[in-house]
Coordinates of C-alpha atoms and ligand atoms in Angstrom, one line a residue:
X1 CA -3.1 2.7 -26.1
X2 CA -1.1 5.5 -25.7
X3 CA -1.7 7.7 -28.7
X4 CA -4.7 9.2 -26.4
X5 CA -4.4 12.8 -26.2
X6 CA -3.9 14.2 -22.6
X7 CA -6.3 17.6 -21.6
X8 CA -4.7 19.4 -18.9
X9 CA -6.8 21.3 -17.3
X10 CA -4.3 23.8 -14.5
X11 CA -1.1 24.3 -15.2
X12 CA 0.4 25.7 -11.8
X13 CA 3.0 23.7 -11.1
X14 CA 1.4 20.2 -11.6
X15 CA -0.1 20.4 -14.4
X16 CA 2.1 22.3 -15.9
X17 CA 4.7 19.9 -15.9
X18 CA 2.6 17.0 -16.7
X19 CA 2.0 19.1 -19.8
X20 CA 5.3 19.0 -20.5
X21 CA 7.0 15.5 -19.4
X22 CA 2.9 14.4 -21.4
X23 CA 4.8 16.3 -24.9
X24 CA 8.0 15.4 -24.7
X25 CA 6.7 11.6 -24.0
X26 CA 5.2 12.3 -27.8
X27 CA 1.7 12.8 -26.7
X28 CA -0.8 15.5 -27.8
X29 CA -1.8 17.2 -24.9
X30 CA -3.4 20.5 -24.5
X31 CA -5.0 22.2 -21.6
X32 CA -6.8 24.9 -20.3
X33 CA -5.3 28.1 -17.6
X34 CA -8.2 29.9 -16.0
X35 CA -5.4 33.1 -15.8
X36 CA -4.7 33.8 -18.8
X37 CA -0.9 35.3 -17.5
X38 CA 0.1 30.7 -17.7
X39 CA -1.8 30.1 -20.7
X40 CA 0.9 33.3 -22.5
X41 CA 3.5 31.8 -20.4
X42 CA 3.2 28.2 -21.8
X43 CA 2.5 29.5 -25.3
X44 CA 5.6 31.0 -24.8
X45 CA 7.5 27.3 -24.1
X46 CA 5.2 26.7 -27.6
X47 CA 2.3 24.4 -25.7
X48 CA -1.2 24.7 -26.8
X49 CA -3.0 26.3 -24.5
X50 CA -6.3 28.6 -23.7
X51 CA -8.4 30.2 -20.9
X52 CA -11.5 29.2 -23.3
X53 CA -12.9 25.7 -20.7
X54 CA -15.9 25.7 -23.2
X55 CA -13.2 24.7 -26.2
X56 CA -10.9 22.6 -24.7
X57 CA -13.6 21.0 -22.9
X58 CA -15.2 21.2 -26.9
X59 CA -12.0 19.8 -28.5
X60 CA -11.3 17.2 -25.1
X61 CA -14.6 15.7 -26.2
X62 CA -14.1 15.1 -30.4
X63 CA -11.1 13.8 -29.6
X64 CA -12.1 11.7 -26.6
X65 CA -8.8 13.1 -24.4
X66 CA -7.7 12.0 -21.6
X67 CA -8.9 14.7 -19.1
X68 CA -6.7 15.3 -15.8
X69 CA -7.9 18.1 -13.3
X70 CA -5.0 20.3 -12.0
X71 CA -6.8 21.9 -9.7
X72 CA -6.1 22.9 -6.5
X73 CA -9.9 20.8 -4.1
X74 CA -12.3 23.8 -4.3
X75 CA -11.7 24.2 -8.5
X76 CA -12.8 21.2 -8.7
X77 CA -16.5 21.8 -8.1
X78 CA -17.3 24.0 -11.1
X79 CA -14.4 22.7 -13.9
X80 CA -16.5 19.2 -13.1
X81 CA -19.9 20.7 -13.6
X82 CA -18.7 21.7 -17.5
X83 CA -16.6 18.3 -18.0
X84 CA -20.6 17.6 -17.0
X85 CA -21.8 19.5 -19.6
X86 CA -19.0 19.3 -22.5
X87 CA -17.3 16.2 -22.2
X88 CA -19.1 13.5 -20.2
X89 CA -17.6 10.5 -22.0
X90 CA -13.9 11.6 -21.6
X91 CA -12.1 9.7 -19.5
X92 CA -11.0 11.6 -16.7
X93 CA -7.9 11.9 -13.8
X94 CA -7.0 13.7 -11.5
X95 CA -2.9 15.1 -9.6
X96 CA -5.0 15.9 -6.3
X97 CA -4.0 15.3 -3.1
X98 CA -7.2 14.0 -1.3
X99 CA -8.3 11.0 -2.7
X100 CA -11.5 11.1 -0.6
X101 CA -13.3 14.1 -1.0
X102 CA -12.6 14.0 -5.0
X103 CA -14.6 11.0 -5.1
X104 CA -17.1 12.8 -3.4
X105 CA -17.2 15.9 -6.2
X106 CA -16.7 13.1 -8.7
X107 CA -19.5 11.3 -7.7
X108 CA -21.9 14.3 -6.9
X109 CA -21.6 15.9 -10.7
X110 CA -22.5 11.7 -12.2
X111 CA -18.8 11.2 -13.8
X112 CA -18.0 8.7 -11.7
X113 CA -18.2 5.5 -14.1
X114 CA -15.0 7.5 -16.4
X115 CA -13.2 8.4 -13.3
X116 CA -9.9 6.9 -11.8
X117 CA -7.7 9.3 -9.4
X118 CA -4.0 9.5 -9.5
X119 CA -1.7 11.9 -7.4
X120 CA 2.0 12.0 -8.2
X121 CA 3.6 11.7 -5.3
X122 CA 5.7 14.4 -6.6
X123 CA 6.5 18.8 -6.3
X124 CA 8.1 21.4 -5.0
X125 CA 7.3 24.1 -2.9
X126 CA 7.1 26.5 -5.4
X127 CA 3.8 27.4 -7.1
X128 CA 2.9 28.7 -10.8
X129 CA 3.9 27.8 -14.9
X130 CA 7.6 29.3 -14.3
X131 CA 7.8 26.8 -11.6
X132 CA 7.1 23.0 -14.0
X133 CA 9.6 21.1 -15.2
X134 CA 9.3 17.9 -17.2
X135 CA 11.1 16.3 -15.2
X136 CA 9.8 16.7 -11.9
X137 CA 7.7 13.0 -12.2
X138 CA 10.8 11.0 -13.0
X139 CA 11.5 8.2 -10.8
X140 CA 8.3 9.9 -8.3
X141 CA 5.8 6.8 -7.2
X142 CA 2.2 8.3 -8.8
X143 CA -0.9 7.1 -7.3
X144 CA -3.5 5.2 -9.3
X145 CA -7.4 4.3 -7.6
X146 CA -8.1 0.8 -7.5
X147 CA -11.3 1.8 -6.1
X148 CA -14.1 -0.5 -6.8
X149 CA -15.9 1.8 -9.4
X150 CA -12.5 1.9 -11.6
X151 CA -13.5 1.2 -15.3
X152 CA -10.7 -1.5 -16.8
X153 CA -10.0 0.8 -19.8
X154 CA -9.9 4.4 -17.8
X155 CA -7.5 2.6 -15.5
X156 CA -5.2 2.0 -17.6
X157 CA -4.7 5.2 -19.9
X158 CA -4.1 6.6 -16.3
X159 CA -2.0 4.0 -15.9
X160 CA -0.1 4.8 -19.2
X161 CA 0.1 8.9 -18.5
X162 CA 2.2 8.4 -15.6
X163 CA 4.3 5.3 -17.1
X164 CA 5.1 8.5 -19.6
X165 CA 6.3 11.0 -17.2
X166 CA 8.5 8.7 -15.7
X167 CA 6.6 7.9 -12.8
X168 CA 6.4 4.4 -11.1
X169 CA 2.4 3.4 -10.5
X170 CA 1.1 2.8 -7.1
X171 CA -1.8 1.2 -7.2
X172 CA -3.9 1.8 -3.7
X173 CA -7.5 2.5 -3.3
X174 CA -9.0 6.3 -2.2
X175 CA -9.1 5.1 2.2
X176 CA -5.8 3.9 2.3
X177 CA -4.3 6.6 0.5
X178 CA -5.6 9.6 2.2
X179 CA -4.5 7.6 5.7
X180 CA -1.4 7.2 4.3
X181 CA -1.3 10.9 2.8
X182 CA -2.3 12.0 6.3
X183 CA 0.9 10.7 8.3
X184 CA 3.3 11.2 4.6
X185 CA 2.3 14.8 3.2
X186 CA -0.1 16.8 5.3
X187 CA 0.9 16.0 8.8
X188 CA 4.9 17.2 7.7
X189 CA 2.8 20.3 6.1
X190 CA 1.5 21.0 9.8
X191 CA 3.9 19.8 11.7
X192 CA 7.1 22.1 9.3
X193 CA 4.7 24.9 9.9
X194 CA 4.7 25.0 13.7
X195 CA 8.7 24.6 13.7
X196 CA 9.6 27.4 11.0
X197 CA 6.3 29.6 13.6
X198 CA 8.2 28.2 16.7
X199 CA 12.2 28.7 15.3
X200 CA 10.3 32.1 14.0
X201 CA 9.7 33.4 17.5
X202 CA 13.7 33.3 18.7
X203 CA 15.6 35.6 19.2
X204 CA 19.2 34.2 16.5
X205 CA 16.7 31.0 15.6
X206 CA 17.5 31.7 11.9
X207 CA 20.5 32.9 12.1
X208 CA 21.6 29.7 13.6
X209 CA 19.7 27.8 11.4
X210 CA 21.3 24.9 9.3
X211 CA 20.1 21.5 7.5
X212 CA 17.6 20.1 10.1
X213 CA 16.7 23.6 10.2
X214 CA 15.8 23.5 5.8
X215 CA 15.0 20.3 6.0
X216 CA 12.6 20.1 8.5
X217 CA 10.2 23.5 7.4
X218 CA 11.5 22.8 3.8
X219 CA 7.2 22.3 2.9
X220 CA 5.8 25.0 4.9
X221 CA 7.0 27.7 1.8
X222 CA 4.3 26.3 -0.1
X223 CA 1.6 28.8 -1.1
X224 CA -0.6 28.9 2.2
X225 CA -3.5 27.9 0.2
X226 CA -2.9 24.6 -0.8
X227 CA -1.7 23.3 2.1
X228 CA -4.9 24.7 3.7
X229 CA -6.5 23.2 0.6
X230 CA -5.6 19.6 0.9
X231 CA -5.1 19.4 4.9
X232 CA -8.4 20.4 5.4
X233 CA -9.8 17.7 2.3
X234 CA -8.7 15.5 4.9
X235 CA -9.4 16.3 7.9
X236 CA -10.5 12.6 9.5
X237 CA -7.5 10.8 8.5
X238 CA -5.4 14.3 9.3
X239 CA -6.6 13.8 13.3
X240 CA -5.4 10.1 13.2
X241 CA -2.4 11.2 12.5
X242 CA -2.0 14.5 14.8
X243 CA -3.8 12.5 17.9
X244 CA -0.4 9.9 17.4
X245 CA 2.0 12.2 17.2
X246 CA 0.8 14.7 19.8
X247 CA 0.5 11.8 22.1
X248 CA 4.2 10.7 20.7
X249 CA 5.5 14.7 21.0
X250 CA 2.9 14.4 25.1
X251 CA 5.2 11.5 26.6
X252 CA 8.7 13.0 25.3
X253 CA 7.5 16.2 27.1
X254 CA 6.5 14.3 30.1
X255 CA 10.0 12.6 29.5
X256 CA 11.7 15.2 29.6
X257 CA 9.8 17.3 32.3
X258 CA 10.4 14.5 34.4
X259 CA 14.2 14.2 33.6
X260 CA 14.2 10.3 32.0
X261 CA 15.4 9.7 29.5
X262 CA 13.7 10.3 25.5
X263 CA 14.5 6.3 24.9
X264 CA 11.2 5.9 24.1
X265 CA 9.9 8.4 20.9
X266 CA 14.1 8.5 19.6
X267 CA 14.3 4.7 19.4
X268 CA 11.0 4.2 17.8
X269 CA 11.5 7.2 15.5
X270 CA 14.9 5.9 13.8
X271 CA 13.6 2.3 13.7
X272 CA 10.9 3.6 12.0
X273 CA 13.4 5.6 9.4
X274 CA 15.7 3.2 8.8
X275 CA 12.7 0.8 8.2
X276 CA 11.8 3.4 5.3
X277 CA 15.0 3.7 4.4
X278 CA 14.8 -0.7 3.5
X279 CA 11.5 -0.4 2.9
X280 CA 10.8 -3.0 -0.7
X281 CA 10.1 -2.1 -4.2
X282 CA 8.7 -5.2 -5.8
X283 CA 8.1 -4.4 -9.5
X284 CA 3.8 -5.8 -10.6
X285 CA 4.1 -7.7 -13.6
X286 CA 1.9 -10.8 -13.6
X287 CA -1.5 -8.8 -12.7
X288 CA -4.0 -8.7 -16.1
X289 CA -6.4 -5.3 -15.9
X290 CA -9.6 -6.4 -15.7
X291 CA -9.2 -10.1 -15.0
X292 CA -11.3 -11.1 -12.6
X293 CA -10.9 -9.5 -8.2
X294 CA -7.6 -7.9 -10.5
X295 CA -8.3 -4.1 -8.4
X296 CA -7.9 -6.6 -5.0
X297 CA -4.4 -7.5 -6.2
X298 CA -3.3 -4.1 -7.2
X299 CA -4.6 -2.6 -3.4
X300 CA -2.7 -5.6 -1.9
X301 CA 0.8 -5.8 -4.2
X302 CA 0.8 -1.4 -4.1
X303 CA 0.1 -2.0 -0.1
X304 CA 3.1 -3.9 0.7
X305 CA 5.8 -1.7 -1.9
X306 CA 5.0 -3.5 -5.4
X307 CA 5.1 -0.3 -8.2
X308 CA 5.1 -0.8 -11.8
X309 CA 7.7 0.5 -14.0
X310 CA 6.1 -0.7 -17.2
X311 CA 2.6 -0.7 -18.5
X312 CA 0.3 -4.0 -17.8
X313 CA -1.7 -6.1 -19.8
X314 CA -5.3 -5.3 -20.3
X315 CA -7.6 -8.4 -20.2
X316 CA -9.0 -8.6 -24.2
X317 CA -6.0 -6.3 -25.4
X318 CA -3.0 -7.7 -27.7
X319 CA 0.4 -8.1 -26.5
Ligands
LIG401 P1 -0.3 25.7 -8.7 O1 -1.3 26.9 -7.4 O2 1.3 26.0 -9.3 O3 -1.6 25.7 -9.3 C1 -3.3 25.3 -9.9 C2 -3.5 26.0 -11.0 O4 -5.4 25.5 -10.5 C3 -2.8 27.5 -11.2 O5 -2.7 26.8 -12.9 C4 -4.6 28.5 -11.0 O6 -4.7 29.2 -12.6 C5 -5.4 27.0 -11.1 N1 -6.3 27.6 -10.7 C6 -6.7 27.8 -8.6 N2 -7.7 27.6 -8.4 C7 -8.0 28.2 -10.1 C8 -9.9 28.2 -9.4 N3 -10.4 28.6 -9.3 N4 -10.4 27.9 -11.4 C9 -9.6 27.6 -11.8 N5 -7.7 27.6 -12.3 C10 -8.1 27.2 -10.4 O7 -0.7 24.6 -7.4 P2 -0.5 23.0 -8.3 O8 1.0 22.6 -7.5 O9 0.1 22.5 -8.9 O10 -1.1 22.1 -7.5 C11 -2.3 21.6 -8.8 C12 -2.9 20.6 -7.7 O11 -2.0 19.9 -7.8 C13 -3.1 20.8 -6.2 O12 -4.4 19.5 -6.5 C14 -2.4 19.8 -5.6 O13 -3.1 18.7 -4.7 C15 -1.7 18.6 -6.2 N6 -0.7 18.1 -6.5 C16 0.0 18.7 -6.1 C17 1.6 18.5 -5.4 C18 2.5 19.8 -4.6 O14 3.9 19.5 -4.2 N7 2.4 21.4 -5.1 C19 2.3 18.0 -5.2 C20 1.2 16.5 -6.5 C21 0.0 16.7 -6.3

């Protein structure tokens, strides 16, 4: 099963890292990028890449490769339409930071049967082929969607790819992923932008800036188009998270303006951070993919911190 070839569409930070990691695990991997520059850079590093989308998809169809969409949300529609026309039978996954919006796009082109969403929770503020590394996903959570439609065999292919890249698999429903990603990824992007912009208006601030400012604004260095693409595609969940944060900050503001202590916000935040530090990560070992209620079982395990560290058994397979 892990011999399934991998076809990566988009050779930026994430697609390029995935290509390196999958190749390092001994997988046959080939890829496409729309700009010749990245294709040539990847070739120079010894990877099998092209800027010919039809050719790469024909090859994927012939080898029944697992196709990985590694482009930003606005680029998905065009690629999905090509996949439908040339390689509709291939198993399909993605790495996109939002899952609901991608499901809608995949459903709209009629490819839902072979699709299992994915999201490696790893990255840097840099973009493009040169920014990628084979180690990017080592030890990182990689969400694999357990929505009602997902096919056990495709799910196992995506799980194995994530494990081959050194990640731990977190099973989650797309809707729950998006609510969580809004709070731990998309909201931090907005807060980092606001923090950086605020400091940028204060004379001397950059001259004094140290760890707090660097850590709190790190993701503000991400390419603006990528930030907009993920935040705008998860607007509903992001609004809920943003409202909660604004509410907490407004309470803190009231306290400051009335000379009252900041206890509420600071205690709440401190307690949550301490809980995060000791959050359990039990290994999921007993679920058999494809057995009755396997999706519900995995979603519940993922919700309570469970991770898959080595491949789960698939119903009907040996071992
Ligand atoms: P990147 O900018 O490094 O790479 C994006 C790739 O998409 C490039 O190869 C680019 O050529 C290609 N692309 C862009 N627009 C395109 C278009 N219209 N048609 C065809 N190709 C196009 O970005 P990245 O960080 O690798 O992000 C790729 C995906 O990974 C995004 O969906 C993002 O949400 C997701 N992701 C990013 C991070 C992160 O930290 N950067 C983490 C996890 C997931």
